[in-house]
PDB file of C-alpha atoms in Angstrom:
ATOM      1  CA  GLU A   1     103.315 150.020 132.559  1.00 84.00           C
ATOM      2  CA  LEU A   2     101.077 146.989 132.759  1.00 90.00           C
ATOM      3  CA  LYS A   3     102.334 143.981 130.838  1.00 93.00           C
ATOM      4  CA  VAL A   4     100.183 140.946 130.111  1.00 96.00           C
ATOM      5  CA  GLU A   5     101.581 137.557 129.199  1.00 96.00           C
ATOM      6  CA  GLN A   6      99.683 134.472 128.141  1.00 97.00           C
ATOM      7  CA  ASN A   7     100.750 130.898 127.921  1.00 96.00           C
ATOM      8  CA  PRO A   8     100.718 128.786 126.021  1.00 96.00           C
ATOM      9  CA  LEU A   9     100.673 130.798 122.797  1.00 96.00           C
ATOM     10  CA  PHE A  10      99.490 127.828 120.805  1.00 96.00           C
ATOM     11  CA  LEU A  11      97.475 124.887 121.975  1.00 94.00           C
ATOM     12  CA  SER A  12      96.430 121.885 119.949  1.00 95.00           C
ATOM     13  CA  MET A  13      94.104 119.545 121.734  1.00 91.00           C
ATOM     14  CA  GLN A  14      91.753 116.674 121.117  1.00 94.00           C
ATOM     15  CA  GLU A  15      88.025 116.990 121.425  1.00 95.00           C
ATOM     16  CA  GLY A  16      86.789 115.988 124.830  1.00 96.00           C
ATOM     17  CA  LYS A  17      89.966 116.999 126.667  1.00 95.00           C
ATOM     18  CA  ASN A  18      90.369 119.678 129.327  1.00 96.00           C
ATOM     19  CA  TYR A  19      92.971 122.392 129.359  1.00 95.00           C
ATOM     20  CA  THR A  20      93.834 125.743 130.919  1.00 97.00           C
ATOM     21  CA  ILE A  21      95.167 128.970 129.442  1.00 97.00           C
ATOM     22  CA  TYR A  22      97.130 131.171 131.835  1.00 98.00           C
ATOM     23  CA  CYS A  23      97.274 134.950 131.883  1.00 97.00           C
ATOM     24  CA  ASN A  24      99.839 136.710 134.065  1.00 96.00           C
ATOM     25  CA  TYR A  25     100.054 140.446 134.475  1.00 93.00           C
ATOM     26  CA  SER A  26     102.835 142.600 135.834  1.00 90.00           C
ATOM     27  CA  THR A  27     101.226 145.298 137.959  1.00 83.00           C
ATOM     28  CA  THR A  28      97.956 145.918 139.678  1.00 78.00           C
ATOM     29  CA  SER A  29      94.925 145.553 137.467  1.00 77.00           C
ATOM     30  CA  ASP A  30      91.561 145.791 139.146  1.00 77.00           C
ATOM     31  CA  ARG A  31      89.796 143.836 136.464  1.00 87.00           C
ATOM     32  CA  LEU A  32      90.577 141.305 133.801  1.00 94.00           C
ATOM     33  CA  TYR A  33      88.913 140.612 130.470  1.00 96.00           C
ATOM     34  CA  TRP A  34      88.809 137.619 128.158  1.00 98.00           C
ATOM     35  CA  TYR A  35      88.052 137.940 124.455  1.00 98.00           C
ATOM     36  CA  ARG A  36      87.697 135.481 121.630  1.00 97.00           C
ATOM     37  CA  GLN A  37      88.786 136.157 118.043  1.00 95.00           C
ATOM     38  CA  ASP A  38      87.930 133.936 115.084  1.00 95.00           C
ATOM     39  CA  PRO A  39      90.172 134.172 111.990  1.00 90.00           C
ATOM     40  CA  GLY A  40      89.508 137.378 110.078  1.00 87.00           C
ATOM     41  CA  LYS A  41      86.954 138.517 112.637  1.00 90.00           C
ATOM     42  CA  SER A  42      86.870 141.031 115.415  1.00 89.00           C
ATOM     43  CA  LEU A  43      87.123 140.465 119.147  1.00 95.00           C
ATOM     44  CA  GLU A  44      84.129 139.125 121.021  1.00 96.00           C
ATOM     45  CA  SER A  45      83.882 139.700 124.746  1.00 95.00           C
ATOM     46  CA  LEU A  46      83.703 136.489 126.774  1.00 97.00           C
ATOM     47  CA  PHE A  47      84.194 137.432 130.426  1.00 96.00           C
ATOM     48  CA  VAL A  48      84.735 140.466 132.607  1.00 94.00           C
ATOM     49  CA  LEU A  49      86.279 139.624 135.982  1.00 94.00           C
ATOM     50  CA  LEU A  50      85.827 142.487 138.401  1.00 88.00           C
ATOM     51  CA  SER A  51      87.322 141.366 141.693  1.00 84.00           C
ATOM     52  CA  ASN A  52      89.676 138.953 143.381  1.00 84.00           C
ATOM     53  CA  GLY A  53      88.287 135.438 143.419  1.00 86.00           C
ATOM     54  CA  ALA A  54      85.799 136.155 140.668  1.00 89.00           C
ATOM     55  CA  VAL A  55      84.755 133.100 138.696  1.00 93.00           C
ATOM     56  CA  LYS A  56      82.551 133.145 135.622  1.00 96.00           C
ATOM     57  CA  GLN A  57      81.357 130.283 133.464  1.00 97.00           C
ATOM     58  CA  GLU A  58      79.746 130.116 130.057  1.00 96.00           C
ATOM     59  CA  GLY A  59      79.244 126.713 128.521  1.00 96.00           C
ATOM     60  CA  ARG A  60      82.558 124.861 128.393  1.00 97.00           C
ATOM     61  CA  LEU A  61      84.608 127.912 129.378  1.00 97.00           C
ATOM     62  CA  MET A  62      85.335 129.068 132.909  1.00 98.00           C
ATOM     63  CA  ALA A  63      87.438 132.079 133.836  1.00 98.00           C
ATOM     64  CA  SER A  64      88.852 133.009 137.217  1.00 96.00           C
ATOM     65  CA  LEU A  65      90.892 135.831 138.689  1.00 95.00           C
ATOM     66  CA  ASP A  66      93.465 135.890 141.501  1.00 93.00           C
ATOM     67  CA  THR A  67      94.587 139.482 141.917  1.00 90.00           C
ATOM     68  CA  LYS A  68      97.132 138.620 144.607  1.00 91.00           C
ATOM     69  CA  ALA A  69      98.936 136.231 142.273  1.00 92.00           C
ATOM     70  CA  ARG A  70      98.236 138.554 139.308  1.00 93.00           C
ATOM     71  CA  LEU A  71      96.886 135.559 137.471  1.00 95.00           C
ATOM     72  CA  SER A  72      93.784 134.743 135.511  1.00 96.00           C
ATOM     73  CA  THR A  73      92.933 131.391 134.009  1.00 97.00           C
ATOM     74  CA  LEU A  74      90.592 130.294 131.256  1.00 98.00           C
ATOM     75  CA  HIS A  75      89.650 126.663 131.689  1.00 98.00           C
ATOM     76  CA  ILE A  76      88.241 124.639 128.831  1.00 96.00           C
ATOM     77  CA  THR A  77      86.184 121.593 129.706  1.00 96.00           C
ATOM     78  CA  ALA A  78      85.583 118.796 127.204  1.00 95.00           C
ATOM     79  CA  ALA A  79      86.725 120.822 124.226  1.00 94.00           C
ATOM     80  CA  VAL A  80      84.757 120.804 120.992  1.00 95.00           C
ATOM     81  CA  HIS A  81      85.850 121.957 117.529  1.00 95.00           C
ATOM     82  CA  ASP A  82      83.710 125.103 117.758  1.00 95.00           C
ATOM     83  CA  LEU A  83      86.006 126.414 120.462  1.00 96.00           C
ATOM     84  CA  SER A  84      88.879 126.682 117.980  1.00 97.00           C
ATOM     85  CA  ALA A  85      89.864 130.379 117.984  1.00 97.00           C
ATOM     86  CA  THR A  86      92.408 132.775 119.443  1.00 97.00           C
ATOM     87  CA  TYR A  87      91.775 133.845 123.033  1.00 98.00           C
ATOM     88  CA  PHE A  88      93.089 137.076 124.463  1.00 98.00           C
ATOM     89  CA  CYS A  89      93.220 138.273 128.022  1.00 97.00           C
ATOM     90  CA  ALA A  90      93.510 141.964 128.820  1.00 96.00           C
ATOM     91  CA  GLY A  91      94.139 143.940 131.957  1.00 94.00           C
ATOM     92  CA  ARG A  92      92.971 147.445 132.647  1.00 90.00           C
ATOM     93  CA  SER A  93      95.749 149.992 132.963  1.00 85.00           C
ATOM     94  CA  GLY A  94      95.672 153.006 135.233  1.00 76.00           C
ATOM     95  CA  ASN A  95      92.775 155.386 135.491  1.00 73.00           C
ATOM     96  CA  THR A  96      92.135 155.819 131.795  1.00 78.00           C
ATOM     97  CA  GLY A  97      90.471 152.473 131.396  1.00 79.00           C
ATOM     98  CA  LYS A  98      92.570 151.395 128.471  1.00 88.00           C
ATOM     99  CA  LEU A  99      92.996 147.662 128.040  1.00 93.00           C
ATOM    100  CA  ILE A 100      96.412 146.083 127.573  1.00 94.00           C
ATOM    101  CA  PHE A 101      96.203 142.788 125.718  1.00 96.00           C
ATOM    102  CA  GLY A 102      98.281 139.661 125.922  1.00 97.00           C
ATOM    103  CA  GLN A 103      99.753 138.014 122.838  1.00 96.00           C
ATOM    104  CA  GLY A 104      96.829 135.661 122.459  1.00 97.00           C
ATOM    105  CA  THR A 105      96.535 131.887 122.676  1.00 97.00           C
ATOM    106  CA  THR A 106      95.535 130.094 119.497  1.00 97.00           C
ATOM    107  CA  LEU A 107      93.477 127.049 120.337  1.00 96.00           C
ATOM    108  CA  GLN A 108      93.035 124.284 117.799  1.00 96.00           C
ATOM    109  CA  VAL A 109      90.630 121.516 118.731  1.00 96.00           C
ATOM    110  CA  LYS A 110      90.975 118.390 116.648  1.00 93.00           C
ATOM    111  CA  PRO A 111      88.251 115.802 116.217  1.00 86.00           C
TER     112      PRO A 111
ATOM    113  CA  GLU B   1      71.419 147.435 119.452  1.00 66.00           C
ATOM    114  CA  ALA B   2      73.772 148.343 116.611  1.00 81.00           C
ATOM    115  CA  GLY B   3      77.417 147.526 117.155  1.00 92.00           C
ATOM    116  CA  VAL B   4      80.549 149.490 116.347  1.00 96.00           C
ATOM    117  CA  ALA B   5      80.663 150.279 112.642  1.00 96.00           C
ATOM    118  CA  GLN B   6      83.896 150.657 110.712  1.00 97.00           C
ATOM    119  CA  SER B   7      84.799 151.352 107.113  1.00 97.00           C
ATOM    120  CA  PRO B   8      86.368 150.495 104.834  1.00 97.00           C
ATOM    121  CA  ARG B   9      86.809 146.823 105.707  1.00 96.00           C
ATOM    122  CA  TYR B  10      89.800 146.423 103.427  1.00 97.00           C
ATOM    123  CA  LYS B  11      92.275 148.832 101.918  1.00 98.00           C
ATOM    124  CA  ILE B  12      95.381 148.249  99.825  1.00 98.00           C
ATOM    125  CA  ILE B  13      97.740 151.161  99.219  1.00 98.00           C
ATOM    126  CA  GLU B  14     101.327 151.727  98.235  1.00 97.00           C
ATOM    127  CA  LYS B  15     103.865 153.039 100.695  1.00 96.00           C
ATOM    128  CA  ARG B  16     103.933 156.799 101.086  1.00 97.00           C
ATOM    129  CA  GLN B  17     100.234 157.033 100.174  1.00 98.00           C
ATOM    130  CA  SER B  18      97.615 158.111 102.660  1.00 98.00           C
ATOM    131  CA  VAL B  19      94.577 156.330 104.039  1.00 98.00           C
ATOM    132  CA  ALA B  20      91.698 157.142 106.369  1.00 98.00           C
ATOM    133  CA  PHE B  21      89.488 154.898 108.454  1.00 98.00           C
ATOM    134  CA  TRP B  22      86.120 155.766 109.912  1.00 98.00           C
ATOM    135  CA  CYS B  23      84.404 154.522 113.051  1.00 97.00           C
ATOM    136  CA  ASN B  24      80.925 154.981 114.463  1.00 97.00           C
ATOM    137  CA  PRO B  25      80.693 153.743 118.068  1.00 96.00           C
ATOM    138  CA  ILE B  26      77.733 152.253 119.871  1.00 95.00           C
ATOM    139  CA  SER B  27      75.187 154.938 120.629  1.00 93.00           C
ATOM    140  CA  GLY B  28      75.766 156.503 124.029  1.00 90.00           C
ATOM    141  CA  HIS B  29      79.313 155.219 124.433  1.00 92.00           C
ATOM    142  CA  ALA B  30      81.479 158.098 125.589  1.00 91.00           C
ATOM    143  CA  THR B  31      84.829 156.388 125.207  1.00 93.00           C
ATOM    144  CA  LEU B  32      86.298 155.434 121.853  1.00 95.00           C
ATOM    145  CA  TYR B  33      89.532 153.582 121.160  1.00 96.00           C
ATOM    146  CA  TRP B  34      91.648 152.846 118.118  1.00 98.00           C
ATOM    147  CA  TYR B  35      93.778 149.717 118.343  1.00 98.00           C
ATOM    148  CA  GLN B  36      96.326 148.364 115.887  1.00 98.00           C
ATOM    149  CA  GLN B  37      96.553 144.598 115.531  1.00 97.00           C
ATOM    150  CA  ILE B  38      99.506 143.253 113.598  1.00 96.00           C
ATOM    151  CA  LEU B  39      99.139 139.694 112.353  1.00 92.00           C
ATOM    152  CA  GLY B  40      99.797 137.185 115.132  1.00 91.00           C
ATOM    153  CA  GLN B  41      99.819 139.788 117.912  1.00 93.00           C
ATOM    154  CA  GLY B  42      97.415 141.206 120.429  1.00 95.00           C
ATOM    155  CA  PRO B  43      95.787 144.580 119.811  1.00 96.00           C
ATOM    156  CA  LYS B  44      97.850 147.625 120.772  1.00 97.00           C
ATOM    157  CA  LEU B  45      96.188 150.879 121.757  1.00 96.00           C
ATOM    158  CA  LEU B  46      96.901 153.828 119.478  1.00 98.00           C
ATOM    159  CA  ILE B  47      94.568 156.447 120.886  1.00 97.00           C
ATOM    160  CA  GLN B  48      91.714 156.806 123.362  1.00 95.00           C
ATOM    161  CA  PHE B  49      89.034 159.496 123.320  1.00 95.00           C
ATOM    162  CA  GLN B  50      86.649 160.473 126.087  1.00 92.00           C
ATOM    163  CA  ASN B  51      83.839 162.284 124.303  1.00 89.00           C
ATOM    164  CA  ASN B  52      85.819 164.474 121.882  1.00 85.00           C
ATOM    165  CA  GLY B  53      88.938 164.850 124.025  1.00 92.00           C
ATOM    166  CA  VAL B  54      92.094 162.758 123.811  1.00 94.00           C
ATOM    167  CA  VAL B  55      92.785 160.718 126.959  1.00 92.00           C
ATOM    168  CA  ASP B  56      95.796 158.724 125.819  1.00 93.00           C
ATOM    169  CA  ASP B  57      97.776 158.944 122.589  1.00 95.00           C
ATOM    170  CA  SER B  58     101.139 157.900 123.979  1.00 93.00           C
ATOM    171  CA  GLN B  59     101.515 155.021 121.498  1.00 93.00           C
ATOM    172  CA  LEU B  60     100.350 156.944 118.429  1.00 96.00           C
ATOM    173  CA  PRO B  61     103.163 157.619 115.904  1.00 95.00           C
ATOM    174  CA  LYS B  62     102.286 161.261 115.602  1.00 95.00           C
ATOM    175  CA  ASP B  63     104.621 161.930 112.702  1.00 96.00           C
ATOM    176  CA  ARG B  64     102.328 159.923 110.451  1.00 97.00           C
ATOM    177  CA  PHE B  65      99.155 159.024 112.344  1.00 98.00           C
ATOM    178  CA  SER B  66      96.384 161.399 113.321  1.00 98.00           C
ATOM    179  CA  ALA B  67      92.919 160.885 114.733  1.00 97.00           C
ATOM    180  CA  GLU B  68      89.973 163.030 115.581  1.00 96.00           C
ATOM    181  CA  ARG B  69      86.559 162.605 117.106  1.00 95.00           C
ATOM    182  CA  LEU B  70      84.426 165.518 116.111  1.00 82.00           C
ATOM    183  CA  LYS B  71      81.305 166.161 118.178  1.00 85.00           C
ATOM    184  CA  GLY B  72      82.161 163.227 120.429  1.00 84.00           C
ATOM    185  CA  VAL B  73      80.618 160.581 118.185  1.00 92.00           C
ATOM    186  CA  ASP B  74      82.277 159.392 114.942  1.00 96.00           C
ATOM    187  CA  SER B  75      86.024 159.179 114.658  1.00 97.00           C
ATOM    188  CA  THR B  76      88.557 159.028 111.841  1.00 98.00           C
ATOM    189  CA  LEU B  77      92.083 157.661 111.915  1.00 98.00           C
ATOM    190  CA  LYS B  78      94.469 158.826 109.218  1.00 98.00           C
ATOM    191  CA  ILE B  79      97.870 157.564 108.172  1.00 98.00           C
ATOM    192  CA  GLN B  80     100.040 159.775 106.007  1.00 97.00           C
ATOM    193  CA  PRO B  81     102.453 158.710 104.622  1.00 96.00           C
ATOM    194  CA  ALA B  82     101.999 154.973 105.097  1.00 97.00           C
ATOM    195  CA  LYS B  83     104.913 152.623 105.675  1.00 97.00           C
ATOM    196  CA  LEU B  84     105.148 148.903 105.052  1.00 97.00           C
ATOM    197  CA  GLU B  85     105.053 148.228 108.804  1.00 97.00           C
ATOM    198  CA  ASP B  86     101.634 149.890 109.043  1.00 98.00           C
ATOM    199  CA  SER B  87     100.081 146.796 107.464  1.00 98.00           C
ATOM    200  CA  ALA B  88      97.672 145.652 110.155  1.00 97.00           C
ATOM    201  CA  VAL B  89      94.047 145.544 111.181  1.00 97.00           C
ATOM    202  CA  TYR B  90      92.819 148.775 112.738  1.00 98.00           C
ATOM    203  CA  LEU B  91      90.173 148.063 115.313  1.00 97.00           C
ATOM    204  CA  CYS B  92      87.809 150.621 116.708  1.00 98.00           C
ATOM    205  CA  ALA B  93      86.197 149.946 120.071  1.00 96.00           C
ATOM    206  CA  SER B  94      83.853 151.822 122.349  1.00 95.00           C
ATOM    207  CA  SER B  95      82.747 151.603 125.964  1.00 93.00           C
ATOM    208  CA  LEU B  96      80.337 153.297 128.306  1.00 87.00           C
ATOM    209  CA  GLY B  97      83.252 154.550 130.346  1.00 72.00           C
ATOM    210  CA  THR B  98      85.586 153.584 133.140  1.00 63.00           C
ATOM    211  CA  ALA B  99      82.913 153.866 135.810  1.00 65.00           C
ATOM    212  CA  ASN B 100      81.192 150.790 134.453  1.00 72.00           C
ATOM    213  CA  THR B 101      82.687 147.362 133.844  1.00 80.00           C
ATOM    214  CA  GLY B 102      85.016 148.941 131.333  1.00 84.00           C
ATOM    215  CA  GLU B 103      84.158 146.289 128.778  1.00 91.00           C
ATOM    216  CA  LEU B 104      85.177 147.263 125.263  1.00 93.00           C
ATOM    217  CA  PHE B 105      83.028 146.445 122.250  1.00 95.00           C
ATOM    218  CA  PHE B 106      84.950 146.080 119.029  1.00 96.00           C
ATOM    219  CA  GLY B 107      84.065 146.716 115.415  1.00 96.00           C
ATOM    220  CA  GLU B 108      84.915 144.332 112.579  1.00 94.00           C
ATOM    221  CA  GLY B 109      88.133 146.193 111.868  1.00 96.00           C
ATOM    222  CA  SER B 110      89.753 147.763 108.809  1.00 97.00           C
ATOM    223  CA  ARG B 111      92.462 145.628 107.257  1.00 97.00           C
ATOM    224  CA  LEU B 112      95.263 147.692 105.727  1.00 98.00           C
ATOM    225  CA  THR B 113      97.864 146.282 103.356  1.00 98.00           C
ATOM    226  CA  VAL B 114     100.744 148.557 102.426  1.00 98.00           C
ATOM    227  CA  LEU B 115     102.731 147.454  99.348  1.00 97.00           C
TER     228      LEU B 115
END
């Protein structure tokens, strides 16, 4: 079955810095999803990547997908405190459409 | 557009007691999911419904967990009897279906504490 692994699991960074979160998955997944979760809150959809080479950007976040390498990245540009949250990637498994989530990456942006 | 509604938001019970959670998906969404999220982990699928039929319940502990989706709209998830390890947030999500982007929309979750 599809397995999804993220790294790092925890990331502490200074405001203004850039960093990348990596999401590897074990078997074919035709699409990849990124979600954000604030403490005590539910999951908010950030990006849906539907094909190889897909790149999407929203504000300081940019996500990309390489299906051949089974890798997606979430790049953070010039981090600000408001981006502090836990970020999950998820791959779609099989024909049922169920999403398999990674462990999450907790991002802490310090002033 | 109203989002996914869940209740109750919080529930504290003792082990061996029972509990039920309710979910109302986004109007028109045929697919409904229940996920379990243990603290510090990613959500894990418990059960998936397509309309009122079960698509995937392979990870549902059927000796204690049950779920139904009557009339293909609302759904309930029941745990009986609860164990300490069932302490988690139970997230309900819905989607238009696999033919679309497959994006899931999540509710606020029901946080269960088993003492």
